[in-house]
Short mmCIF file of C-alpha atoms and ligand atoms in Angstrom, two decimals:
data_model
loop_
_atom_site.label_atom_id
_atom_site.label_comp_id
_atom_site.label_asym_id
_atom_site.label_seq_id
_atom_site.Cartn_x
_atom_site.Cartn_y
_atom_site.Cartn_z
CA MET X 15 62.35 62.01 8.32
CA LYS X 16 59.82 62.72 10.92
CA ILE X 17 56.47 64.01 10.68
CA ALA X 18 56.55 67.53 12.35
CA LYS X 19 53.00 68.71 11.62
CA ALA X 20 49.61 67.33 10.99
CA GLU X 21 46.89 69.85 9.95
CA VAL X 22 43.39 69.34 8.87
CA ILE X 23 41.74 71.70 6.57
CA VAL X 24 38.11 71.89 6.16
CA CYS X 25 36.87 74.16 3.15
CA CYS X 26 33.70 74.47 0.80
CA PRO X 27 34.93 75.65 -2.64
CA GLY X 28 31.77 74.84 -4.24
CA ARG X 29 31.19 71.77 -1.96
CA ASN X 30 32.71 70.65 1.24
CA PHE X 31 36.26 68.97 1.46
CA VAL X 32 38.36 67.67 4.27
CA THR X 33 42.09 67.63 3.47
CA LEU X 34 45.06 66.40 5.76
CA LYS X 35 48.21 68.19 5.34
CA LEU X 36 51.44 66.44 6.84
CA THR X 37 54.74 68.33 7.13
CA THR X 38 58.02 66.71 7.64
CA ASP X 39 60.83 68.23 9.89
CA ASP X 40 62.60 69.01 6.66
CA GLY X 41 59.67 70.84 5.31
CA VAL X 42 58.31 68.39 2.75
CA THR X 43 54.34 68.39 2.66
CA GLY X 44 51.93 65.67 1.57
CA LEU X 45 48.17 65.94 1.15
CA GLY X 46 45.50 63.45 1.61
CA ASP X 47 41.72 63.50 0.99
CA ALA X 48 39.37 62.76 3.98
CA THR X 49 36.16 63.81 2.51
CA LEU X 50 33.00 61.82 3.59
CA ASN X 51 29.88 63.36 1.80
CA GLY X 52 27.46 64.52 4.58
CA ARG X 53 29.75 63.42 7.48
CA GLU X 54 32.80 65.67 6.53
CA LEU X 55 33.25 66.84 10.32
CA SER X 56 33.29 63.36 11.87
CA VAL X 57 36.39 62.39 9.76
CA ALA X 58 37.97 65.81 10.37
CA SER X 59 37.43 65.29 14.30
CA TYR X 60 38.75 61.68 13.94
CA LEU X 61 41.95 63.08 12.42
CA LYS X 62 42.25 66.23 14.53
CA ASP X 63 41.32 64.78 18.02
CA HIS X 64 42.60 61.35 17.74
CA ILE X 65 45.11 60.79 14.89
CA CYS X 66 47.16 64.03 14.31
CA PRO X 67 48.60 64.01 17.86
CA LEU X 68 49.87 60.47 17.33
CA LEU X 69 51.47 61.20 13.81
CA VAL X 70 53.80 63.95 15.02
CA GLY X 71 57.41 62.43 15.71
CA ARG X 72 56.76 59.27 13.53
CA ASP X 73 58.96 58.25 10.73
CA ALA X 74 57.22 59.65 7.73
CA HIS X 75 58.72 56.77 5.53
CA GLN X 76 56.97 54.11 7.58
CA ILE X 77 53.71 54.05 5.53
CA GLU X 78 52.96 50.35 6.30
CA ASP X 79 53.72 50.46 9.88
CA THR X 80 51.55 53.68 10.34
CA TRP X 81 48.70 52.09 8.42
CA GLN X 82 48.86 48.86 10.69
CA TYR X 83 49.06 51.18 13.86
CA LEU X 84 46.22 53.20 12.90
CA TYR X 85 44.01 50.17 11.83
CA ARG X 86 45.01 47.44 14.21
CA GLY X 87 46.11 49.72 16.98
CA ALA X 88 42.97 51.54 17.36
CA TYR X 89 40.92 48.40 18.48
CA TRP X 90 37.86 49.83 16.42
CA ARG X 91 38.47 48.81 13.00
CA ARG X 92 36.76 49.41 9.52
CA GLY X 93 33.80 51.75 8.77
CA PRO X 94 33.80 54.96 6.61
CA VAL X 95 34.95 57.29 9.18
CA THR X 96 37.96 55.28 10.34
CA MET X 97 39.00 54.20 6.89
CA SER X 98 38.70 57.70 5.29
CA ALA X 99 40.84 59.11 8.09
CA ILE X 100 43.50 56.24 7.63
CA GLY X 101 43.28 56.70 4.03
CA ALA X 102 43.98 60.44 4.17
CA VAL X 103 47.13 59.78 6.27
CA ASP X 104 48.27 57.12 4.00
CA MET X 105 47.89 59.28 0.74
CA ALA X 106 49.67 62.18 2.43
CA LEU X 107 52.56 59.63 3.24
CA TRP X 108 52.85 58.37 -0.37
CA ASP X 109 52.75 62.09 -1.39
CA ILE X 110 55.72 62.70 0.76
CA LYS X 111 57.49 59.71 -0.29
CA GLY X 112 57.07 60.52 -3.83
CA LYS X 113 58.29 64.07 -3.39
CA VAL X 114 61.35 62.83 -1.43
CA ALA X 115 62.21 60.02 -4.20
CA ASN X 116 61.52 62.72 -6.73
CA LEU X 117 59.07 60.18 -8.47
CA PRO X 118 55.46 60.13 -9.28
CA VAL X 119 53.54 57.76 -6.86
CA TYR X 120 52.81 55.40 -9.79
CA GLN X 121 56.40 54.77 -10.08
CA LEU X 122 56.68 53.80 -6.46
CA LEU X 123 53.77 51.40 -6.83
CA GLY X 124 55.53 49.42 -9.49
CA GLY X 125 55.28 51.54 -12.53
CA ALA X 126 52.62 52.10 -15.24
CA SER X 127 50.67 49.14 -16.54
CA ARG X 128 49.08 51.34 -19.31
CA GLU X 129 49.56 54.58 -21.19
CA HIS X 130 46.66 56.25 -19.73
CA VAL X 131 43.45 55.73 -17.84
CA ILE X 132 40.02 55.45 -19.43
CA ALA X 133 37.48 57.59 -17.61
CA TYR X 134 33.78 57.92 -17.67
CA SER X 135 31.50 60.81 -16.96
CA HIS X 136 27.66 61.30 -16.30
CA ALA X 137 25.15 62.24 -18.88
CA THR X 138 21.84 63.08 -17.18
CA GLY X 139 18.73 64.55 -18.15
CA ARG X 140 15.03 65.09 -17.07
CA ASP X 141 13.83 62.73 -19.92
CA ILE X 142 15.31 60.49 -22.59
CA PRO X 143 15.78 63.15 -25.31
CA GLU X 144 17.40 65.40 -22.73
CA THR X 145 19.94 62.51 -21.66
CA LEU X 146 20.66 61.78 -25.31
CA ASP X 147 21.73 65.67 -25.92
CA ALA X 148 23.85 65.37 -22.76
CA PHE X 149 25.43 61.88 -24.18
CA ALA X 150 26.30 63.73 -27.35
CA LYS X 151 28.12 66.52 -25.36
CA TYR X 152 30.12 64.06 -23.49
CA LYS X 153 30.94 62.21 -26.45
CA GLU X 154 32.17 65.53 -28.34
CA LYS X 155 34.48 66.06 -25.18
CA GLY X 156 36.05 62.94 -26.16
CA PHE X 157 34.54 60.46 -23.55
CA LYS X 158 34.71 56.72 -24.61
CA ALA X 159 32.63 55.61 -21.62
CA ILE X 160 29.49 57.54 -20.43
CA ARG X 161 27.24 56.77 -17.54
CA VAL X 162 23.49 57.57 -18.23
CA GLN X 163 20.57 58.44 -15.75
CA CYS X 164 17.33 60.04 -16.71
CA GLY X 165 14.16 61.24 -15.06
CA ILE X 166 11.33 58.59 -14.79
CA PRO X 167 7.77 59.66 -15.68
CA GLY X 168 5.76 59.81 -12.61
CA MET X 169 8.49 60.50 -10.14
CA LYS X 170 9.35 63.96 -9.18
CA SER X 171 12.91 63.77 -9.11
CA VAL X 172 15.57 61.04 -9.56
CA TYR X 173 18.77 60.79 -7.65
CA GLY X 174 21.80 61.14 -9.98
CA VAL X 175 19.89 63.46 -12.44
CA SER X 176 20.98 67.24 -12.66
CA LYS X 177 18.34 69.81 -11.60
CA GLY X 178 20.36 71.98 -14.12
CA GLY X 179 24.03 72.70 -14.32
CA ALA X 180 26.57 70.65 -13.03
CA TYR X 181 25.36 67.81 -11.08
CA GLU X 182 26.17 67.59 -7.42
CA PRO X 183 25.02 64.78 -5.27
CA ALA X 184 24.54 66.86 -1.89
CA THR X 185 22.34 69.96 -1.42
CA LYS X 186 22.97 72.73 1.00
CA GLY X 187 20.87 72.36 4.37
CA TRP X 188 19.51 69.28 5.88
CA PRO X 189 18.72 66.22 3.78
CA GLU X 190 16.01 66.64 1.03
CA GLU X 191 13.37 63.86 0.72
CA GLN X 192 12.81 62.32 -2.46
CA SER X 193 10.33 59.60 -3.47
CA TRP X 194 11.03 56.37 -5.31
CA SER X 195 8.97 53.88 -7.19
CA SER X 196 10.80 50.55 -8.34
CA GLU X 197 8.14 49.63 -10.59
CA LYS X 198 8.23 52.81 -12.39
CA TYR X 199 11.86 52.77 -12.92
CA LEU X 200 11.93 49.16 -13.77
CA ASN X 201 9.23 49.59 -16.44
CA TYR X 202 10.99 52.70 -18.05
CA VAL X 203 14.66 52.68 -17.74
CA PRO X 204 15.45 49.92 -20.22
CA GLN X 205 13.98 52.37 -22.97
CA LEU X 206 16.94 54.84 -22.06
CA PHE X 207 19.60 52.24 -23.07
CA ALA X 208 17.75 51.33 -26.15
CA ALA X 209 17.51 54.85 -27.19
CA VAL X 210 21.17 55.49 -26.50
CA ARG X 211 22.40 52.38 -28.57
CA GLU X 212 19.90 53.31 -31.40
CA LYS X 213 21.39 56.71 -31.76
CA PHE X 214 25.15 56.27 -30.93
CA GLY X 215 25.57 52.56 -31.71
CA PHE X 216 27.58 50.08 -29.60
CA ASP X 217 31.06 51.64 -30.18
CA ILE X 218 31.18 53.46 -26.80
CA HIS X 219 30.99 52.30 -23.13
CA LEU X 220 27.70 52.68 -21.59
CA LEU X 221 27.18 52.55 -17.77
CA HIS X 222 24.36 52.94 -15.48
CA ASP X 223 24.05 53.40 -11.45
CA VAL X 224 20.99 51.75 -9.94
CA HIS X 225 22.07 53.35 -6.40
CA HIS X 226 21.07 50.15 -4.28
CA ARG X 227 17.45 50.87 -5.01
CA LEU X 228 16.42 47.58 -6.15
CA THR X 229 15.99 44.04 -4.29
CA PRO X 230 18.15 41.25 -5.69
CA ILE X 231 15.39 39.78 -7.78
CA GLU X 232 14.32 43.05 -9.18
CA ALA X 233 17.95 43.72 -10.17
CA ALA X 234 18.15 40.31 -11.79
CA ARG X 235 15.19 41.25 -13.91
CA LEU X 236 16.84 44.55 -14.98
CA GLY X 237 20.11 43.05 -15.72
CA LYS X 238 18.46 40.44 -17.93
CA GLU X 239 16.12 42.71 -19.72
CA ILE X 240 19.01 45.07 -20.77
CA GLU X 241 21.61 42.55 -21.71
CA ASP X 242 21.31 43.29 -25.44
CA TYR X 243 22.42 46.91 -24.85
CA HIS X 244 25.82 45.43 -23.58
CA LEU X 245 26.38 47.81 -20.51
CA PHE X 246 30.01 48.01 -19.38
CA TRP X 247 28.47 47.80 -16.01
CA MET X 248 25.31 48.10 -14.01
CA GLU X 249 26.35 49.77 -10.63
CA ASP X 250 25.14 49.04 -7.18
CA PRO X 251 21.90 47.13 -8.10
CA THR X 252 21.11 46.20 -4.46
CA PRO X 253 22.67 47.14 -1.13
CA ALA X 254 25.93 45.09 -0.68
CA GLU X 255 25.60 44.42 3.20
CA ASN X 256 24.01 41.18 2.18
CA GLN X 257 26.81 39.96 -0.11
CA GLU X 258 25.24 36.61 -0.87
CA GLY X 259 22.13 38.61 -2.28
CA PHE X 260 24.35 38.94 -5.29
CA ARG X 261 24.21 35.36 -6.11
CA LEU X 262 20.63 35.70 -7.11
CA ILE X 263 21.42 38.49 -9.53
CA ARG X 264 24.36 36.38 -11.06
CA GLN X 265 22.12 33.31 -11.66
CA HIS X 266 20.00 35.33 -13.91
CA THR X 267 22.12 37.87 -15.92
CA THR X 268 25.40 38.37 -17.82
CA THR X 269 25.05 42.28 -17.33
CA PRO X 270 28.44 43.02 -15.65
CA ILE X 271 28.14 44.40 -12.11
CA ALA X 272 30.14 47.15 -10.30
CA VAL X 273 29.91 47.55 -6.56
CA GLY X 274 31.83 49.17 -3.71
CA GLU X 275 31.70 52.89 -3.30
CA VAL X 276 30.17 52.51 0.15
CA LEU X 277 32.49 49.82 1.04
CA ASN X 278 35.73 50.44 2.88
CA THR X 279 37.82 47.41 3.50
CA ILE X 280 38.64 44.13 1.90
CA TRP X 281 36.53 42.37 4.29
CA ASP X 282 33.43 44.18 3.01
CA CYS X 283 33.94 42.96 -0.38
CA LYS X 284 35.56 39.59 0.28
CA GLN X 285 32.76 37.26 -0.52
CA LEU X 286 31.71 39.57 -3.45
CA ILE X 287 35.18 38.98 -4.91
CA GLU X 288 35.95 35.35 -4.05
CA GLU X 289 32.62 34.10 -5.37
CA GLN X 290 32.89 36.32 -8.36
CA LEU X 291 29.54 37.91 -7.70
CA ILE X 292 30.77 41.20 -9.26
CA ASP X 293 33.05 42.29 -12.04
CA TYR X 294 34.16 45.76 -10.90
CA ILE X 295 35.21 46.88 -7.29
CA ARG X 296 34.34 50.64 -6.93
CA MET X 297 36.12 51.31 -3.80
CA THR X 298 38.66 54.33 -3.97
CA ILE X 299 41.63 55.68 -2.26
CA THR X 300 39.97 57.84 0.30
CA HIS X 301 37.16 55.61 1.52
CA GLY X 302 39.18 52.52 0.95
CA GLY X 303 41.97 53.28 3.48
CA GLY X 304 44.44 54.81 1.09
CA LEU X 305 46.83 53.44 -1.38
CA THR X 306 48.23 50.82 0.97
CA HIS X 307 44.82 49.07 1.36
CA MET X 308 43.51 49.51 -1.98
CA ARG X 309 46.59 47.86 -3.43
CA ARG X 310 45.58 44.85 -1.36
CA VAL X 311 42.04 44.80 -2.70
CA ALA X 312 43.12 45.25 -6.15
CA ASP X 313 45.58 42.19 -5.98
CA PHE X 314 42.84 40.16 -4.16
CA ALA X 315 40.39 41.15 -6.90
CA ALA X 316 42.88 40.15 -9.60
CA MET X 317 43.02 36.58 -8.49
CA TYR X 318 39.22 36.38 -9.53
CA GLN X 319 39.44 38.52 -12.50
CA VAL X 320 37.57 41.40 -10.86
CA ARG X 321 38.72 44.60 -12.07
CA THR X 322 38.96 48.17 -10.57
CA GLY X 323 36.40 50.81 -11.11
CA CYS X 324 37.21 53.73 -8.75
CA HIS X 325 34.58 56.00 -7.49
CA GLY X 326 35.23 59.39 -8.48
CA PRO X 327 32.47 61.84 -7.65
CA SER X 328 32.71 65.57 -7.21
CA ASP X 329 32.35 64.76 -3.40
CA LEU X 330 35.80 63.33 -3.38
CA SER X 331 38.55 66.00 -3.62
CA PRO X 332 40.95 66.45 -6.49
CA VAL X 333 43.64 64.91 -4.07
CA CYS X 334 41.69 61.65 -4.18
CA MET X 335 41.44 61.92 -7.81
CA GLY X 336 45.13 62.20 -8.15
CA ALA X 337 45.87 59.18 -5.90
CA ALA X 338 43.30 57.24 -7.72
CA LEU X 339 44.87 57.98 -11.09
CA HIS X 340 48.26 56.63 -9.72
CA PHE X 341 46.64 53.66 -8.57
CA ASP X 342 44.77 53.27 -11.83
CA LEU X 343 47.95 53.74 -13.90
CA TRP X 344 49.67 51.02 -11.83
CA ALA X 345 46.82 48.42 -11.24
CA PRO X 346 47.22 45.37 -13.48
CA ASN X 347 43.67 44.72 -13.23
CA PHE X 348 42.30 48.35 -13.62
CA GLY X 349 38.91 48.55 -15.46
CA MET X 350 37.48 52.12 -15.46
CA GLN X 351 37.86 55.46 -13.59
CA GLU X 352 34.91 57.62 -12.78
CA TYR X 353 35.34 61.29 -13.52
CA MET X 354 32.40 63.43 -12.76
CA GLY X 355 34.44 66.67 -13.03
CA TYR X 356 34.78 69.55 -10.26
CA HIS X 357 33.19 72.87 -9.61
CA GLU X 358 35.39 75.84 -10.93
CA GLN X 359 36.07 77.08 -7.30
CA THR X 360 37.30 73.59 -6.37
CA MET X 361 39.91 73.57 -9.12
CA GLU X 362 41.08 77.18 -8.06
CA VAL X 363 41.73 75.66 -4.58
CA PHE X 364 43.26 72.66 -5.66
CA LYS X 365 45.96 72.80 -8.08
CA CYS X 366 46.35 69.68 -10.02
CA ALA X 367 49.05 68.18 -12.41
CA TRP X 368 46.67 65.38 -13.39
CA SER X 369 44.88 65.88 -16.71
CA PHE X 370 42.06 64.68 -18.86
CA ASN X 371 42.67 64.42 -22.52
CA ASP X 372 40.23 62.99 -25.29
CA GLY X 373 38.62 60.34 -22.93
CA PHE X 374 41.71 59.42 -20.94
CA MET X 375 43.45 60.75 -17.74
CA HIS X 376 46.86 60.69 -16.62
CA PRO X 377 48.26 61.57 -13.06
CA SER X 378 51.31 63.26 -14.51
CA ASP X 379 55.04 62.77 -13.70
CA THR X 380 54.97 65.42 -11.03
CA PRO X 381 56.69 63.90 -8.01
CA GLY X 382 54.26 62.67 -5.35
CA LEU X 383 50.53 62.77 -5.95
CA GLY X 384 50.78 65.90 -7.95
CA VAL X 385 48.07 67.90 -6.35
CA GLU X 386 48.61 70.98 -4.04
CA ILE X 387 46.05 73.10 -2.01
CA ASP X 388 45.98 76.98 -1.92
CA GLU X 389 45.27 77.26 1.81
CA LYS X 390 44.61 81.10 1.67
CA LEU X 391 42.03 80.62 -0.97
CA ALA X 392 40.44 77.62 0.84
CA ALA X 393 40.08 79.76 3.99
CA LYS X 394 37.55 81.92 1.95
CA TYR X 395 35.29 78.98 1.75
CA PRO X 396 34.16 77.95 5.28
CA TYR X 397 32.25 74.59 5.74
CA GLU X 398 28.58 74.72 4.86
CA PRO X 399 26.40 71.82 5.95
CA ALA X 400 25.12 69.92 3.09
CA TYR X 401 23.58 66.50 2.76
CA LEU X 402 22.63 63.65 0.37
CA PRO X 403 18.85 63.14 -0.15
CA VAL X 404 17.02 60.53 1.50
CA ALA X 405 14.82 58.11 -0.40
CA ARG X 406 11.20 57.16 0.45
CA LEU X 407 8.70 54.84 -1.24
CA GLU X 408 5.60 56.44 -2.40
CA ASP X 409 3.74 55.43 0.76
CA GLY X 410 6.45 56.99 2.92
CA THR X 411 8.48 54.01 3.74
CA LEU X 412 12.20 55.02 4.10
CA TRP X 413 14.22 53.22 1.22
CA ASN X 414 17.66 52.53 0.28
CA TRP X 415 20.20 54.42 -1.49
C1 GCO V 501 28.59 57.72 -8.26
C2 GCO V 501 27.78 58.02 -6.97
C3 GCO V 501 27.90 59.18 -6.39
C4 GCO V 501 27.54 58.90 -4.81
C5 GCO V 501 28.01 60.02 -4.03
C6 GCO V 501 27.97 59.83 -2.52
O1 GCO V 501 28.74 56.59 -8.61
O2 GCO V 501 29.50 58.50 -8.57
O3 GCO V 501 26.75 56.95 -6.61
O4 GCO V 501 26.88 60.08 -6.94
O5 GCO V 501 26.16 58.67 -4.57
O6 GCO V 501 29.42 60.21 -4.32
O7 GCO V 501 28.60 60.69 -1.86
MG1 MG V 502 27.46 55.20 -7.66
#
C-alpha cells in the first residue's frame, strides 16, 4: 500500500489550522494536524516543499521507518516546525493503518488502559467573582477538573483570560503587546485558589497555568504559598530551556508541576523527567512528533512516575485532539487531558467521532483516528494572519511567555 498523494490544507474556520491529508493508491485517506500557532505557514511550507514529494511512493504501513527517515534523514533535527511536520505525517499514517485494520488507533497502540479520559477546561474571569461564576458553569457541564486564570488588579490584561466570549490565545493581525508584573501577580493570585476552594471545596481538581512568567525562585515561592489549596498542577512556572532551574522549585514545594507544551522531543524533557523535576509532561501529538514519538516519551516518563498531560488548546486542531485521546486511553501513565473546546466553525469543518461526556472524553471506536475534514467548507475559510501576544514588563523589558 503506497502513499499516492500528500496534500496540505490551510484553513481558518474560527482560527488557523494546517492539516496534512495522505491518500494511498487504494484510496484510503489519513489526516494529520500540523498547526503551530502563529507560525502556521512555515510548517505548511516544510510539508509542501520538503516532505510531501518524499512521501509519494513510500509504503504507508512503514510508520516507524518513515518517522526515522524524516527525523534522522533530514540532518536538521528537533524544533517545533520540524517536529510538527513529522507529527502530522505520523498521525496521518496511524489514521490510515487504523482504517485498513478496521480498528481505532488506541487498539493498535495496545488497547485501552482505562474506560475514558479525564479532561479539564478553562475558567477565566476579569476578577475573582467572575472566575468563580465561570468555574460554576464548567462544573455544571460536568468537568471534574478545571483550570483557573483571572485578571490581576493593576494589570490591563492577563494572558489566558478571556476578553469576553470563548477564549482564543491568538488575535488577528500582528502580535498585541501586554504588560506584566510578577510582583502584582504573585501578591494576588493565591487569593484566587483560596476563593475557589472556599466556594467549591476540594472535591474537584484545580489547575493553573503560569505561562513561563516567573523566575525559578519566584515559582518556588508561589508553589509553596499555594500548597494548602492542593492544585492538581501548576503549569509552566518558568521557561524550561534551563531544565536544572526546576531543581530550585522542587527544593521548596510539593505543588505538582506540569511542563512541556512548547517542547518537541524526548531530549527537550530528558533531564526534567530523569531528575523527577516535573510531575506531568504536557507535550502533545502534533508538536511532539506524532504518536510514534509521544509513545517513547510516555514510556520514558513512566519509569520516573511522571504522567502525561497533553496540551489541548483550541489552536491544535480536532485531528490532534482525536490522536491525543487515542494516546491518552492507551498510555498507562496518563494523567490528564486539556480540552479547551473549539469554535463552532471549526467543528463544522472537522467531523469528529470523539466525544466529551460528564467530564470525560473518549476517542470512539471509529477505525483510525475518527476525525475527517470537509474540504469544500474548509476552502471557504482562507488563512488569516493571527498571533499570540507579546509580554513586556511595566518598564518595557521584553518578558517570557
Ligand atoms: C494552554 C496554553 C495555551 C497556549 C497556546 C499557544 O495551556 O492551553 O498555554 O493557551 O499558550 O496553545 O499556542
Ligand atoms: Mg499552558
